[in-house]
PDB file of C-alpha atoms in Angstrom:
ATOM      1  CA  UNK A   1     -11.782  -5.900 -10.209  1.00  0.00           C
ATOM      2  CA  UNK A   2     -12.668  -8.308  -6.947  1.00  0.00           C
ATOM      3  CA  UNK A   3     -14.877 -10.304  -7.178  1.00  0.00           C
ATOM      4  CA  UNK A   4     -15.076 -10.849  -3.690  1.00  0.00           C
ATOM      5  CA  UNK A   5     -16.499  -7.751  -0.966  1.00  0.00           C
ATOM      6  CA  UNK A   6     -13.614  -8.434   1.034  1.00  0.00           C
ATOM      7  CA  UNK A   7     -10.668  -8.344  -1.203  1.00  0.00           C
ATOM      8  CA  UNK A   8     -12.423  -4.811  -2.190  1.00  0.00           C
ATOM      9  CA  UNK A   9     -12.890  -3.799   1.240  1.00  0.00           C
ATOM     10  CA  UNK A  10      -8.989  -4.954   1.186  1.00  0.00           C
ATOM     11  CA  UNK A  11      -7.878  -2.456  -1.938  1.00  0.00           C
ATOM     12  CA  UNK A  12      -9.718   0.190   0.218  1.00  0.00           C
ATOM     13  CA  UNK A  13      -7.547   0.245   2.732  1.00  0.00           C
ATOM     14  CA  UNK A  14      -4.671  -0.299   1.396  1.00  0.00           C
ATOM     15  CA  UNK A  15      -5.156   2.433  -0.458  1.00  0.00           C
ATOM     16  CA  UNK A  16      -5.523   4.362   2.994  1.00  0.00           C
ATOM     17  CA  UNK A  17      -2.778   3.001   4.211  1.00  0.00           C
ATOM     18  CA  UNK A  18      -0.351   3.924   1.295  1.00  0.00           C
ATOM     19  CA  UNK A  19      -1.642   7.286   1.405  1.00  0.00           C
ATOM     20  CA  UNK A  20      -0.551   7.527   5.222  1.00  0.00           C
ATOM     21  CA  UNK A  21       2.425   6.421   5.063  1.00  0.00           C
ATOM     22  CA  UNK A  22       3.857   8.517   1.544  1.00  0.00           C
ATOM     23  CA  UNK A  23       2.747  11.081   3.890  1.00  0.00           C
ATOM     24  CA  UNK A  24       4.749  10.455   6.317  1.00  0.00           C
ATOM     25  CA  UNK A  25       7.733   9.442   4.476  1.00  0.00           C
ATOM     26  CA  UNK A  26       7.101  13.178   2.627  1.00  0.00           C
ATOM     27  CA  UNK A  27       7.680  14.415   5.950  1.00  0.00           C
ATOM     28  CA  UNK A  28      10.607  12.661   7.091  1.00  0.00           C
ATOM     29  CA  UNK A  29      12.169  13.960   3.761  1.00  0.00           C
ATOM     30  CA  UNK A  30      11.501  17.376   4.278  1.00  0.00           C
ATOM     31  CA  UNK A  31      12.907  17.265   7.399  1.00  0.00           C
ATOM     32  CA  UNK A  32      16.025  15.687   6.594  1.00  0.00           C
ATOM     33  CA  UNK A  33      16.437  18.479   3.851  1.00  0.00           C
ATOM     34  CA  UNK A  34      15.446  21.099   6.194  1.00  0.00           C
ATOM     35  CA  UNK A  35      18.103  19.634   9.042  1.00  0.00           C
ATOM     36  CA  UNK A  36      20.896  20.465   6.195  1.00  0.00           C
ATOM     37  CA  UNK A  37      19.934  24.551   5.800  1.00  0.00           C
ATOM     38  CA  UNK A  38      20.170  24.434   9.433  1.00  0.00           C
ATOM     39  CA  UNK A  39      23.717  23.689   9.192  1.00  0.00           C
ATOM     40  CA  UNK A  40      24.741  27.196   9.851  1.00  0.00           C
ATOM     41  CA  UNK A  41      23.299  27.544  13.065  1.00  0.00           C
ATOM     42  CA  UNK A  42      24.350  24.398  15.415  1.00  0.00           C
ATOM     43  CA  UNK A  43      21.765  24.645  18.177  1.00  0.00           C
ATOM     44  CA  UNK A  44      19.033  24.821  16.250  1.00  0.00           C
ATOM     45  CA  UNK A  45      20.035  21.974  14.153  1.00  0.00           C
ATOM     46  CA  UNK A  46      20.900  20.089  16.987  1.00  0.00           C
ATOM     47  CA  UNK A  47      17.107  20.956  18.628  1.00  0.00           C
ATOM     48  CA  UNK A  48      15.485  19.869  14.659  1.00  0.00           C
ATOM     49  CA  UNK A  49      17.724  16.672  15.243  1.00  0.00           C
ATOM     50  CA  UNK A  50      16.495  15.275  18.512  1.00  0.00           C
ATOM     51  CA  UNK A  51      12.783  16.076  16.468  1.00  0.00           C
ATOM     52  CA  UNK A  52      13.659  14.538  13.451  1.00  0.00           C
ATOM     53  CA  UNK A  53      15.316  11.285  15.457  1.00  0.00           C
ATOM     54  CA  UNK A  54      12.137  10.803  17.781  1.00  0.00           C
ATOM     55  CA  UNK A  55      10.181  11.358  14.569  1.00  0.00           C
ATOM     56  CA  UNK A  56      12.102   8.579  12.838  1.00  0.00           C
ATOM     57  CA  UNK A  57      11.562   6.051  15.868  1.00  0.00           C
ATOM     58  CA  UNK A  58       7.613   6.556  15.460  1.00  0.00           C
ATOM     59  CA  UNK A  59       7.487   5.962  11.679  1.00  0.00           C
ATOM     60  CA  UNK A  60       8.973   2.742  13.215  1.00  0.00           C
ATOM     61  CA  UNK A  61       7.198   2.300  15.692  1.00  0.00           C
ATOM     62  CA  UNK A  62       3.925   2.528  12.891  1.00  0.00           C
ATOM     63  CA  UNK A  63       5.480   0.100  10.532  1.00  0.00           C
ATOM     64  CA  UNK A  64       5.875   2.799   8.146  1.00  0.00           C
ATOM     65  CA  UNK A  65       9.904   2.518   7.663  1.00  0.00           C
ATOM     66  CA  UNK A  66      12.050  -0.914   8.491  1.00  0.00           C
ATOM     67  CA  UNK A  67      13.954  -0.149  11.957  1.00  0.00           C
ATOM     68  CA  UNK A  68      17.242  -0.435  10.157  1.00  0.00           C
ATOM     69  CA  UNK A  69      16.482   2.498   7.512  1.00  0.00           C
ATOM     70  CA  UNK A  70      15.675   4.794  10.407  1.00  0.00           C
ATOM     71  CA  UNK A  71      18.913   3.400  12.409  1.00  0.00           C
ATOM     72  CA  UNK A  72      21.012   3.894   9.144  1.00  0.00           C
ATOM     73  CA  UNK A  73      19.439   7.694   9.141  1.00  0.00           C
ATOM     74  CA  UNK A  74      19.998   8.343  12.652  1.00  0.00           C
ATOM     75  CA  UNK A  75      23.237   7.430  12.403  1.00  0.00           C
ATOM     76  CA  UNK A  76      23.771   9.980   9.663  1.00  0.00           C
ATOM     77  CA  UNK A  77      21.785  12.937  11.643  1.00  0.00           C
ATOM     78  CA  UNK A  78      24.165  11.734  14.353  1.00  0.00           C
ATOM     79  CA  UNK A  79      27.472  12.563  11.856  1.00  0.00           C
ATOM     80  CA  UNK A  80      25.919  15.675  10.488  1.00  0.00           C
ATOM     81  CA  UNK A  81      25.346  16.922  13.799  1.00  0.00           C
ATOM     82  CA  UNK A  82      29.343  15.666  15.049  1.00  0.00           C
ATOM     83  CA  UNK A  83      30.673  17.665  11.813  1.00  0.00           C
ATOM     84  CA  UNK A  84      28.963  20.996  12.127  1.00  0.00           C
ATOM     85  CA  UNK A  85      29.513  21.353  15.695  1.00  0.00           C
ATOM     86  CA  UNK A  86      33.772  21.764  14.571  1.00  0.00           C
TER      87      UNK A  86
END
């Protein structure tokens, strides 16, 4: 327990802050997973792609996700893309 109001004021919002960003990290997830059923039909994986990319680049962009996780997952969605399109 702080003893101090600002290391509890602190715990808060972390605590807000971990909550965003499982969320978005949930999402991400799902979308990845999603991006694999659509494997059957190119252009609409290709479409949920360029989402899922841009999507990627914001958790980034939030500090949600280290830039090289979401270059080392674009560059997957990139080869996913390259081996359903054959």
């Amino acid at each position: 327990m702080p003893n101090i109001p600002s290391a509890a004021k602190r715990i808060r919002s972390d605590a807000k802050k971990r909550a965003k960003n499982q969320a978005v990290i949930s999402e991400l997830k799902s979308m990845g997973k999603k991006l694999t059923q659509l494997a059957a039909e190119p252009e609409k994986a290709k479409a949920f792609a360029a989402t899922l990319v841009s999507r990627y680049d914001r958790a980034v962009t939030s500090g949600v996700i280290p830039r090289g996780r979401a270059d080392r997952k674009k560059s997957r969605i990139a080869t996913f893309l390259a081996k359903i399109k054959k």
